[in-house]
Tab-separated table of C-alpha atoms in Angstrom:
chain	number	residue	atom	x	y	z
T	27	MET	CA	-14.756	-19.110	-28.162
T	28	ASP	CA	-16.752	-19.874	-31.224
T	29	ILE	CA	-17.355	-17.677	-34.222
T	30	ASP	CA	-20.827	-16.607	-33.074
T	31	VAL	CA	-19.525	-14.865	-30.017
T	32	MET	CA	-16.653	-13.212	-31.873
T	33	GLU	CA	-19.090	-11.814	-34.399
T	34	ASN	CA	-20.869	-9.919	-31.668
T	35	ILE	CA	-17.858	-8.488	-29.919
T	36	PHE	CA	-14.912	-8.051	-32.236
T	37	LEU	CA	-15.500	-4.336	-32.806
T	38	LEU	CA	-15.674	-3.848	-29.039
T	39	VAL	CA	-12.407	-5.741	-28.665
T	40	LEU	CA	-10.835	-3.501	-31.307
T	41	VAL	CA	-11.856	-0.313	-29.508
T	42	THR	CA	-10.636	-1.806	-26.218
T	43	LEU	CA	-7.271	-2.466	-27.836
T	44	PHE	CA	-7.078	1.148	-29.010
T	45	SER	CA	-7.895	2.341	-25.505
T	46	VAL	CA	-5.083	0.159	-24.159
T	47	LEU	CA	-2.663	1.674	-26.669
T	48	GLN	CA	-3.795	5.102	-25.551
T	49	ASN	CA	-3.248	4.214	-21.900
T	50	ALA	CA	0.295	3.135	-22.779
T	51	PHE	CA	0.827	6.416	-24.662
T	52	ILE	CA	-0.371	8.402	-21.643
T	53	ALA	CA	1.846	6.440	-19.268
T	54	LEU	CA	4.918	6.902	-21.485
T	55	LYS	CA	4.202	10.623	-21.843
T	56	VAL	CA	3.958	11.091	-18.078
T	57	GLU	CA	7.072	8.993	-17.585
T	58	LYS	CA	9.117	11.175	-19.956
T	59	GLU	CA	7.992	14.287	-18.098
T	60	CYS	CA	8.585	12.602	-14.749
T	61	LYS	CA	12.261	13.369	-14.317
T	62	LYS	CA	11.661	17.120	-14.339
T	63	GLN	CA	9.163	17.204	-11.466
T	64	ASP	CA	7.922	20.650	-12.506
T	65	ALA	CA	4.539	22.199	-13.159
T	66	ALA	CA	4.201	20.511	-16.546
T	67	PHE	CA	4.684	17.153	-14.893
T	68	GLU	CA	2.065	18.005	-12.297
T	69	ARG	CA	-0.445	18.839	-15.004
T	70	LEU	CA	0.274	15.730	-17.062
T	71	SER	CA	0.115	13.496	-14.020
T	72	CYS	CA	-3.220	15.069	-13.133
T	73	ALA	CA	-4.564	14.618	-16.660
T	74	LYS	CA	-3.479	10.995	-16.510
T	75	ARG	CA	-5.342	10.475	-13.247
T	76	ASN	CA	-8.504	11.970	-14.725
T	77	CYS	CA	-8.230	9.682	-17.756
T	78	MET	CA	-7.625	6.631	-15.607
T	79	ASP	CA	-10.482	7.422	-13.221
T	80	THR	CA	-13.021	7.284	-16.023
T	81	TYR	CA	-11.481	4.329	-17.814
T	82	PRO	CA	-13.337	1.482	-16.011
T	83	THR	CA	-16.622	3.363	-16.309
T	84	PHE	CA	-16.055	3.809	-20.029
T	85	LEU	CA	-15.201	0.129	-20.558
T	86	ALA	CA	-18.217	-1.026	-18.560
T	87	VAL	CA	-20.675	1.202	-20.392
T	88	MET	CA	-19.285	0.445	-23.836
T	89	TRP	CA	-19.345	-3.329	-23.361
T	90	CYS	CA	-22.823	-3.312	-21.836
T	91	ALA	CA	-24.147	-1.148	-24.663
T	92	GLY	CA	-22.478	-3.351	-27.269
T	93	ILE	CA	-23.800	-6.582	-25.791
T	94	CYS	CA	-27.280	-5.388	-24.883
T	95	LEU	CA	-28.122	-3.545	-28.043
T	96	SER	CA	-25.745	-3.617	-30.999
T	97	GLN	CA	-22.028	-3.440	-31.330
T	98	ALA	CA	-21.399	-1.079	-34.255
T	99	PRO	CA	-22.821	2.135	-32.703
T	100	ALA	CA	-21.287	1.255	-29.339
T	101	ALA	CA	-17.854	0.764	-30.863
T	102	PHE	CA	-18.282	3.954	-32.872
T	103	ALA	CA	-19.176	5.995	-29.782
T	104	GLY	CA	-16.260	4.344	-27.975
T	105	GLY	CA	-13.901	5.382	-30.747
T	106	VAL	CA	-15.150	8.968	-30.665
T	107	TYR	CA	-14.692	8.951	-26.898
T	108	LEU	CA	-11.082	7.859	-27.327
T	109	VAL	CA	-10.475	10.718	-29.770
T	110	THR	CA	-11.950	13.189	-27.266
T	111	ARG	CA	-9.742	11.777	-24.547
T	112	GLN	CA	-6.693	12.099	-26.751
T	113	LYS	CA	-7.522	15.751	-27.416
T	114	TYR	CA	-8.137	16.304	-23.715
T	115	PHE	CA	-4.836	14.747	-22.714
T	116	VAL	CA	-2.663	16.336	-25.388
T	117	GLY	CA	-4.131	19.787	-24.951
T	118	TYR	CA	-4.345	19.709	-21.188
T	119	MET	CA	-3.470	23.221	-20.089
T	120	GLY	CA	-5.203	23.612	-16.729
T	121	GLN	CA	-3.401	25.917	-14.345
T	122	THR	CA	-3.694	23.712	-11.280
T	123	CYS	CA	-4.626	20.109	-10.811
T	124	GLN	CA	-8.364	20.020	-11.175
T	125	SER	CA	-9.010	16.467	-10.192
T	126	THR	CA	-12.581	16.546	-11.392
T	127	PRO	CA	-13.379	17.145	-15.036
T	128	GLY	CA	-12.887	13.463	-15.599
T	129	TYR	CA	-16.462	13.118	-16.712
T	130	LEU	CA	-16.629	16.373	-18.575
T	131	PHE	CA	-14.741	15.329	-21.658
T	132	GLY	CA	-16.663	12.725	-23.527
T	133	LYS	CA	-19.740	13.253	-21.339
T	134	ARG	CA	-21.950	13.103	-24.399
T	135	MET	CA	-20.431	9.815	-25.563
T	136	LEU	CA	-20.859	8.203	-22.164
T	137	ALA	CA	-24.440	9.452	-21.949
T	138	PHE	CA	-25.159	7.987	-25.385
T	139	LEU	CA	-23.690	4.609	-24.413
T	140	PHE	CA	-25.651	4.746	-21.165
T	141	LEU	CA	-28.870	5.374	-23.072
T	142	MET	CA	-28.082	2.462	-25.375
T	143	CYS	CA	-27.818	0.158	-22.344
T	144	LEU	CA	-31.139	1.422	-20.992
T	145	VAL	CA	-32.876	0.950	-24.349
T	146	GLY	CA	-31.395	-2.539	-24.628
T	147	ILE	CA	-32.710	-3.552	-21.208
T	148	VAL	CA	-36.156	-2.019	-21.756
T	149	ASN	CA	-36.326	-3.748	-25.121
T	150	TYR	CA	-35.360	-7.078	-23.552
T	151	LEU	CA	-37.999	-6.729	-20.837
T	152	LEU	CA	-40.641	-5.748	-23.395
T	153	GLY	CA	-39.759	-8.788	-25.487
T	154	GLN	CA	-39.930	-10.949	-22.379
T	155	TYR	CA	-43.260	-9.790	-21.014
T	156	SER	CA	-45.254	-8.599	-24.011
T	157	GLY	CA	-43.779	-10.813	-26.677
T	158	SER	CA	-42.974	-7.941	-29.003
T	159	ASP	CA	-39.380	-7.478	-30.113
T	160	TYR	CA	-38.335	-4.110	-31.447
T	161	LYS	CA	-34.649	-4.957	-31.489
T	162	GLU	CA	-33.989	-4.542	-35.194
T	163	TYR	CA	-36.055	-1.387	-35.319
T	164	VAL	CA	-34.194	0.037	-32.317
T	165	GLN	CA	-30.832	-0.946	-33.756
T	166	THR	CA	-31.495	0.980	-36.937
T	167	ILE	CA	-32.463	4.076	-34.986
T	168	THR	CA	-29.363	3.736	-32.817
T	169	LYS	CA	-27.094	3.496	-35.820
T	170	ALA	CA	-28.644	6.634	-37.275
T	171	ALA	CA	-28.430	8.449	-33.954
T	172	SER	CA	-24.785	7.577	-33.460
T	173	THR	CA	-23.799	9.798	-36.375
T	174	LEU	CA	-25.283	12.741	-34.478
T	175	LEU	CA	-22.463	12.332	-31.975
T	176	LEU	CA	-20.085	13.884	-34.484
T	177	ILE	CA	-21.848	17.255	-34.289
T	178	PRO	CA	-19.520	19.350	-32.146
W	10	MET	CA	-26.677	-10.742	-28.804
W	11	ASP	CA	-29.485	-13.189	-28.503
W	12	ILE	CA	-32.111	-13.408	-25.819
W	13	ASP	CA	-30.390	-16.289	-24.004
W	14	VAL	CA	-27.371	-14.225	-23.117
W	15	MET	CA	-29.444	-11.222	-22.061
W	16	GLU	CA	-31.445	-13.407	-19.704
W	17	ASN	CA	-28.288	-14.259	-17.798
W	18	ILE	CA	-26.847	-10.797	-17.488
W	19	PHE	CA	-29.525	-8.114	-17.571
W	20	LEU	CA	-29.580	-7.690	-13.783
W	21	LEU	CA	-25.797	-7.287	-13.809
W	22	VAL	CA	-26.095	-4.676	-16.538
W	23	LEU	CA	-28.692	-2.839	-14.449
W	24	VAL	CA	-26.415	-2.700	-11.401
W	25	THR	CA	-23.519	-1.600	-13.611
W	26	LEU	CA	-25.663	1.242	-14.930
W	27	PHE	CA	-26.462	2.319	-11.370
W	28	SER	CA	-22.772	2.268	-10.508
W	29	VAL	CA	-22.056	4.468	-13.544
W	30	LEU	CA	-24.722	6.910	-12.396
W	31	GLN	CA	-23.095	6.952	-8.972
W	32	ASN	CA	-19.678	7.621	-10.503
W	33	ALA	CA	-21.157	10.574	-12.362
W	34	PHE	CA	-22.747	11.816	-9.120
W	35	ILE	CA	-19.390	11.578	-7.324
W	36	ALA	CA	-17.572	13.394	-10.124
W	37	LEU	CA	-20.157	16.179	-10.197
W	38	LYS	CA	-19.995	16.535	-6.406
W	39	VAL	CA	-16.213	16.851	-6.441
W	40	GLU	CA	-16.410	19.259	-9.346
W	41	LYS	CA	-18.794	21.579	-7.479
W	42	GLU	CA	-16.480	21.599	-4.473
W	43	CYS	CA	-13.436	22.033	-6.719
W	44	LYS	CA	-13.482	25.812	-7.071
W	45	LYS	CA	-13.014	26.315	-3.337
W	46	GLN	CA	-9.812	24.282	-2.963
W	47	ASP	CA	-10.298	23.974	0.800
W	48	ALA	CA	-10.307	21.126	3.291
W	49	ALA	CA	-13.759	19.946	2.247
W	50	PHE	CA	-12.533	19.600	-1.321
W	51	GLU	CA	-9.512	17.634	-0.138
W	52	ARG	CA	-11.758	15.193	1.698
W	53	LEU	CA	-14.199	14.777	-1.166
W	54	SER	CA	-11.409	14.304	-3.675
W	55	CYS	CA	-9.899	11.666	-1.413
W	56	ALA	CA	-13.234	9.888	-0.981
W	57	LYS	CA	-13.609	9.905	-4.746
W	58	ARG	CA	-10.180	8.324	-5.188
W	59	ASN	CA	-11.050	5.575	-2.706
W	60	CYS	CA	-14.301	4.873	-4.534
W	61	MET	CA	-12.585	4.804	-7.920
W	62	ASP	CA	-9.753	2.546	-6.720
W	63	THR	CA	-12.173	-0.203	-5.763
W	64	TYR	CA	-14.460	0.235	-8.749
W	65	PRO	CA	-12.714	-2.151	-11.217
W	66	THR	CA	-12.348	-4.775	-8.491
W	67	PHE	CA	-16.036	-4.501	-7.705
W	68	LEU	CA	-17.076	-4.796	-11.355
W	69	ALA	CA	-14.795	-7.789	-11.928
W	70	VAL	CA	-16.011	-9.694	-8.875
W	71	MET	CA	-19.685	-8.952	-9.490
W	72	TRP	CA	-19.618	-10.041	-13.137
W	73	CYS	CA	-17.613	-13.187	-12.392
W	74	ALA	CA	-19.976	-14.125	-9.578
W	75	GLY	CA	-23.010	-13.457	-11.753
W	76	ILE	CA	-21.718	-15.462	-14.687
W	77	CYS	CA	-20.187	-18.356	-12.743
W	78	LEU	CA	-22.994	-18.975	-10.307
W	79	SER	CA	-26.235	-17.050	-10.590
W	80	GLN	CA	-27.067	-13.503	-11.372
W	81	ALA	CA	-29.802	-12.540	-8.906
W	82	PRO	CA	-27.732	-12.815	-5.669
W	83	ALA	CA	-24.730	-11.236	-7.402
W	84	ALA	CA	-26.767	-8.267	-8.584
W	85	PHE	CA	-28.358	-7.985	-5.133
W	86	ALA	CA	-24.982	-7.914	-3.387
W	87	GLY	CA	-23.778	-5.415	-5.995
W	88	GLY	CA	-26.741	-3.179	-5.263
W	89	VAL	CA	-26.110	-3.324	-1.512
W	90	TYR	CA	-22.459	-2.473	-2.184
W	91	LEU	CA	-23.507	0.605	-4.141
W	92	VAL	CA	-25.718	1.732	-1.246
W	93	THR	CA	-22.785	1.299	1.160
W	94	ARG	CA	-20.563	3.288	-1.159
W	95	GLN	CA	-23.134	6.058	-1.375
W	96	LYS	CA	-23.303	6.234	2.418
W	97	TYR	CA	-19.515	6.214	2.592
W	98	PHE	CA	-19.160	9.025	0.087
W	99	VAL	CA	-21.941	11.272	1.364
W	100	GLY	CA	-20.964	10.902	5.003
W	101	TYR	CA	-17.222	11.114	4.461
W	102	MET	CA	-15.912	13.042	7.429
W	103	GLY	CA	-12.301	11.889	7.785
W	104	GLN	CA	-9.975	14.533	9.196
W	105	THR	CA	-7.128	13.955	6.765
W	106	CYS	CA	-6.907	12.092	3.513
W	107	GLN	CA	-6.784	8.462	4.488
W	108	SER	CA	-6.094	6.947	1.133
W	109	THR	CA	-6.760	3.428	2.303
W	110	PRO	CA	-10.144	2.412	3.604
W	111	GLY	CA	-11.188	1.802	0.044
W	112	TYR	CA	-11.760	-1.843	0.783
W	113	LEU	CA	-13.216	-1.317	4.221
W	114	PHE	CA	-16.646	-0.148	3.157
W	115	GLY	CA	-18.471	-2.938	1.442
W	116	LYS	CA	-15.812	-5.467	2.448
W	117	ARG	CA	-18.513	-7.954	3.355
W	118	MET	CA	-20.240	-7.579	-0.024
W	119	LEU	CA	-16.995	-8.071	-1.925
W	120	ALA	CA	-16.139	-11.114	0.198
W	121	PHE	CA	-19.569	-12.575	-0.510
W	122	LEU	CA	-19.177	-12.057	-4.258
W	123	PHE	CA	-15.681	-13.528	-4.076
W	124	LEU	CA	-17.040	-16.629	-2.341
W	125	MET	CA	-19.726	-16.951	-4.992
W	126	CYS	CA	-17.036	-17.029	-7.685
W	127	LEU	CA	-15.100	-19.689	-5.789
W	128	VAL	CA	-18.197	-21.838	-5.294
W	129	GLY	CA	-19.061	-21.453	-8.962
W	130	ILE	CA	-15.610	-22.636	-10.056
W	131	VAL	CA	-15.489	-25.545	-7.611
W	132	ASN	CA	-18.961	-26.555	-8.733
W	133	TYR	CA	-17.913	-26.408	-12.381
W	134	LEU	CA	-14.814	-28.542	-11.731
W	135	LEU	CA	-16.861	-31.057	-9.735
W	136	GLY	CA	-19.365	-31.308	-12.565
W	137	GLN	CA	-16.521	-31.734	-15.031
W	138	TYR	CA	-14.593	-34.456	-13.221
W	139	SER	CA	-17.138	-36.339	-11.152
W	140	GLY	CA	-20.212	-35.825	-13.280
W	141	SER	CA	-22.310	-34.520	-10.418
W	142	ASP	CA	-23.858	-31.099	-10.752
W	143	TYR	CA	-24.930	-29.266	-7.626
W	144	LYS	CA	-25.579	-25.989	-9.399
W	145	GLU	CA	-29.277	-25.650	-8.683
W	146	TYR	CA	-28.779	-26.743	-5.096
W	147	VAL	CA	-25.956	-24.237	-4.643
W	148	GLN	CA	-27.942	-21.449	-6.303
W	149	THR	CA	-30.786	-21.880	-3.841
W	150	ILE	CA	-28.399	-21.710	-0.897
W	151	THR	CA	-26.741	-18.608	-2.371
W	152	LYS	CA	-30.051	-16.853	-2.796
W	153	ALA	CA	-30.946	-17.592	0.825
W	154	ALA	CA	-27.512	-16.523	2.052
W	155	SER	CA	-27.641	-13.226	0.159
W	156	THR	CA	-30.428	-11.964	2.413
W	157	LEU	CA	-28.041	-12.335	5.365
W	158	LEU	CA	-26.019	-9.485	3.841
W	159	LEU	CA	-28.672	-7.050	5.026
W	160	ILE	CA	-27.873	-7.711	8.696
W	161	PRO	CA	-25.870	-4.678	9.748
R	15	MET	CA	-24.646	-19.721	-17.462
R	16	ASP	CA	-24.257	-23.047	-19.092
R	17	ILE	CA	-21.258	-25.335	-18.975
R	18	ASP	CA	-20.015	-24.329	-22.437
R	19	VAL	CA	-19.358	-20.769	-21.413
R	20	MET	CA	-17.715	-21.777	-18.137
R	21	GLU	CA	-15.336	-24.042	-20.024
R	22	ASN	CA	-14.003	-21.073	-21.953
R	23	ILE	CA	-13.565	-18.677	-19.069
R	24	PHE	CA	-12.955	-20.483	-15.792
R	25	LEU	CA	-9.183	-19.992	-15.909
R	26	LEU	CA	-9.700	-16.292	-16.543
R	27	VAL	CA	-12.073	-16.128	-13.584
R	28	LEU	CA	-9.443	-17.836	-11.431
R	29	VAL	CA	-6.750	-15.302	-12.350
R	30	THR	CA	-9.231	-12.477	-11.775
R	31	LEU	CA	-9.903	-13.852	-8.302
R	32	PHE	CA	-6.187	-13.910	-7.553
R	33	SER	CA	-5.869	-10.324	-8.721
R	34	VAL	CA	-8.715	-9.350	-6.400
R	35	LEU	CA	-6.934	-11.065	-3.498
R	36	GLN	CA	-3.803	-9.116	-4.394
R	37	ASN	CA	-5.731	-5.841	-4.465
R	38	ALA	CA	-7.029	-6.620	-0.991
R	39	PHE	CA	-3.471	-7.406	0.160
R	40	ILE	CA	-2.221	-4.089	-1.230
R	41	ALA	CA	-5.056	-2.148	0.396
R	42	LEU	CA	-4.453	-3.806	3.781
R	43	LYS	CA	-0.705	-3.134	3.539
R	44	VAL	CA	-1.263	0.543	2.808
R	45	GLU	CA	-3.838	0.747	5.571
R	46	LYS	CA	-1.405	-0.656	8.152
R	47	GLU	CA	1.215	1.883	7.120
R	48	CYS	CA	-1.382	4.651	7.039
R	49	LYS	CA	-1.299	5.683	10.697
R	50	LYS	CA	2.361	6.662	10.524
R	51	GLN	CA	2.043	9.150	7.636
R	52	ASP	CA	5.789	9.000	6.949
R	53	ALA	CA	7.927	8.439	3.862
R	54	ALA	CA	7.281	4.698	3.838
R	55	PHE	CA	3.556	5.384	3.704
R	56	GLU	CA	4.050	7.820	0.852
R	57	ARG	CA	5.928	5.203	-1.131
R	58	LEU	CA	3.411	2.440	-0.459
R	59	SER	CA	0.503	4.686	-1.286
R	60	CYS	CA	2.235	5.610	-4.533
R	61	ALA	CA	2.955	1.977	-5.404
R	62	LYS	CA	-0.696	1.204	-4.740
R	63	ARG	CA	-1.805	3.963	-7.103
R	64	ASN	CA	0.468	2.643	-9.841
R	65	CYS	CA	-0.931	-0.871	-9.376
R	66	MET	CA	-4.510	0.377	-9.418
R	67	ASP	CA	-3.989	2.559	-12.493
R	68	THR	CA	-2.996	-0.432	-14.603
R	69	TYR	CA	-5.552	-2.812	-13.153
R	70	PRO	CA	-8.480	-2.091	-15.529
R	71	THR	CA	-6.141	-2.195	-18.530
R	72	PHE	CA	-4.808	-5.544	-17.394
R	73	LEU	CA	-8.273	-7.009	-16.878
R	74	ALA	CA	-9.491	-5.747	-20.254
R	75	VAL	CA	-6.516	-7.130	-22.179
R	76	MET	CA	-6.519	-10.486	-20.400
R	77	TRP	CA	-10.229	-11.110	-20.933
R	78	CYS	CA	-10.132	-10.022	-24.561
R	79	ALA	CA	-7.123	-12.247	-25.233
R	80	GLY	CA	-8.748	-15.171	-23.443
R	81	ILE	CA	-12.029	-14.840	-25.299
R	82	CYS	CA	-10.647	-13.995	-28.744
R	83	LEU	CA	-7.915	-16.580	-28.924
R	84	SER	CA	-7.518	-19.157	-26.175
R	85	GLN	CA	-7.799	-19.019	-22.451
R	86	ALA	CA	-4.849	-21.066	-21.149
R	87	PRO	CA	-2.016	-18.820	-22.436
R	88	ALA	CA	-3.972	-15.702	-21.503
R	89	ALA	CA	-4.519	-16.941	-17.954
R	90	PHE	CA	-0.862	-17.991	-17.744
R	91	ALA	CA	0.372	-14.549	-18.842
R	92	GLY	CA	-2.091	-12.994	-16.423
R	93	GLY	CA	-0.692	-15.100	-13.580
R	94	VAL	CA	2.886	-14.113	-14.440
R	95	TYR	CA	1.768	-10.479	-14.517
R	96	LEU	CA	0.318	-10.825	-11.015
R	97	VAL	CA	3.611	-12.276	-9.767
R	98	THR	CA	5.511	-9.341	-11.309
R	99	ARG	CA	3.124	-6.919	-9.693
R	100	GLN	CA	3.562	-8.592	-6.315
R	101	LYS	CA	7.353	-8.280	-6.649
R	102	TYR	CA	6.980	-4.666	-7.723
R	103	PHE	CA	4.760	-3.797	-4.787
R	104	VAL	CA	6.665	-5.664	-2.064
R	105	GLY	CA	10.063	-4.424	-3.193
R	106	TYR	CA	9.010	-0.887	-3.928
R	107	MET	CA	11.919	1.258	-2.853
R	108	GLY	CA	11.659	4.386	-5.006
R	109	GLN	CA	12.980	7.532	-3.371
R	110	THR	CA	10.104	9.784	-4.329
R	111	CYS	CA	6.682	9.144	-5.666
R	112	GLN	CA	7.190	8.338	-9.308
R	113	SER	CA	3.645	8.195	-10.467
R	114	THR	CA	4.541	6.680	-13.804
R	115	PRO	CA	6.186	3.277	-13.984
R	116	GLY	CA	2.750	1.759	-13.817
R	117	TYR	CA	3.236	0.216	-17.227
R	118	LEU	CA	6.871	-0.660	-16.803
R	119	PHE	CA	6.456	-3.712	-14.627
R	120	GLY	CA	4.741	-6.422	-16.554
R	121	LYS	CA	5.089	-4.500	-19.815
R	122	ARG	CA	6.084	-7.691	-21.587
R	123	MET	CA	3.064	-9.584	-20.286
R	124	LEU	CA	0.665	-6.838	-21.350
R	125	ALA	CA	2.304	-6.671	-24.784
R	126	PHE	CA	1.939	-10.433	-25.149
R	127	LEU	CA	-1.749	-10.316	-24.210
R	128	PHE	CA	-2.216	-7.394	-26.593
R	129	LEU	CA	-0.641	-9.386	-29.430
R	130	MET	CA	-2.929	-12.319	-28.625
R	131	CYS	CA	-5.970	-10.063	-29.042
R	132	LEU	CA	-4.663	-8.787	-32.374
R	133	VAL	CA	-3.970	-12.292	-33.643
R	134	GLY	CA	-7.425	-13.396	-32.506
R	135	ILE	CA	-9.115	-10.574	-34.405
R	136	VAL	CA	-7.027	-11.040	-37.571
R	137	ASN	CA	-7.755	-14.751	-37.440
R	138	TYR	CA	-11.473	-14.100	-37.055
R	139	LEU	CA	-11.510	-11.707	-40.008
R	140	LEU	CA	-9.523	-14.165	-42.135
R	141	GLY	CA	-11.987	-16.918	-41.275
R	142	GLN	CA	-14.853	-14.583	-42.115
R	143	TYR	CA	-13.661	-13.348	-45.481
R	144	SER	CA	-11.455	-16.075	-46.912
R	145	GLY	CA	-13.052	-19.082	-45.265
R	146	SER	CA	-9.791	-20.405	-43.873
R	147	ASP	CA	-9.532	-20.934	-40.125
R	148	TYR	CA	-6.102	-21.126	-38.559
R	149	LYS	CA	-7.405	-20.981	-34.997
R	150	GLU	CA	-6.114	-24.329	-33.762
R	151	TYR	CA	-2.777	-23.774	-35.444
R	152	VAL	CA	-2.472	-20.315	-33.910
R	153	GLN	CA	-3.527	-21.581	-30.483
R	154	THR	CA	-0.740	-24.160	-30.459
R	155	ILE	CA	1.838	-21.512	-31.373
R	156	THR	CA	0.484	-19.197	-28.677
R	157	LYS	CA	0.735	-21.891	-26.029
R	158	ALA	CA	4.336	-22.571	-26.992
R	159	ALA	CA	5.158	-18.866	-27.090
R	160	SER	CA	3.670	-18.243	-23.666
R	161	THR	CA	6.417	-20.290	-22.019
R	162	LEU	CA	8.942	-17.800	-23.437
R	163	LEU	CA	7.469	-15.230	-21.075
R	164	LEU	CA	9.264	-16.915	-18.206
R	165	ILE	CA	12.690	-15.967	-19.584
R	166	PRO	CA	13.780	-13.124	-17.361
């Protein structure tokens, strides 16, 4: 596609590529543990399932946020999410397979991306029906807000 | 991105946001049941897996249909699919974990979206090679046909 | 959307549709085996999970590669990946549920698509900062390279 489109998505593509690398890392890790078939394998396999269950949701929210509002904060939040996921996977020490906390790591990041989508849609509808366009204003606020995500 | 793009996708983004909300609802539901580790948890966890297995397929088909043909019927069918999924998840009463009927709820909606994609591609190829463009005609038919989805 | 966009994605949409058909095939196959609840069902259900775990990754990489660089090689690699997956699923004869080799079939295809994304991004950044645009040159190389994927 032409340069215009690339300009609006290349950060999102970059984060997507990192997430793919991470998926490969997770799969290789589980594969190495696979031959043992012990408790550690059970835990890893469970952690992998949790990561994979949230993966489409994460991709959908990040891309929507990046396209509807602005790409830099979306890609930033996506990157932070990937770091959280890495920490979650590497340090996974649950006793039994808890097939649920899939949304508990990185909840804040997903909520932020979700909000960005909402703001983008509201802003679009406002621009459509009242003629006012706060997009640049909103984008600045979003960029500032995205740094708040780093607060632990 | 600019207003033109938003105009063509904002309904799809809306439905995607609803589906993300639903995913969060499902994850929270399973999480609440998780501490018990009984039969009810088994069932819920299985229902969750079925929902998650079809989720990427659903997203892919809905977005393709919305971009290739027209967004309003695609978003409508997507919304109906989400309602079906909600009913499926809330009322999940299978005796054992049947890890399959993932495609059985909302099959009709997915088939409809799939057809929309096909029609969109055929229409594009026709326009490319014979110069005729039936897009508006086809879009009207699709909009009319999408109401038929409500028939139980 | 307008014709311009369709021109750049209709092959990707086609491959996506095929992958959806394949998902439906897999789900139906598992469903048929489901009533028996024996070892064969276990294996099929496991193969299905492996296929589903890689599905979002595959979609993400194929679309990014198609949009960032050029659609024909991306769609071609995607098609080859689907064939590999079909072979993997039909001939699945593992003794126990190995929940890992999800990335092992079609690894080469995914790596190729991943490289395409990288090249697309590097090329975009080069064009942005040094003014030179090797896109057509790169696209020709990619098309030639994609035939190498067929070597077993």
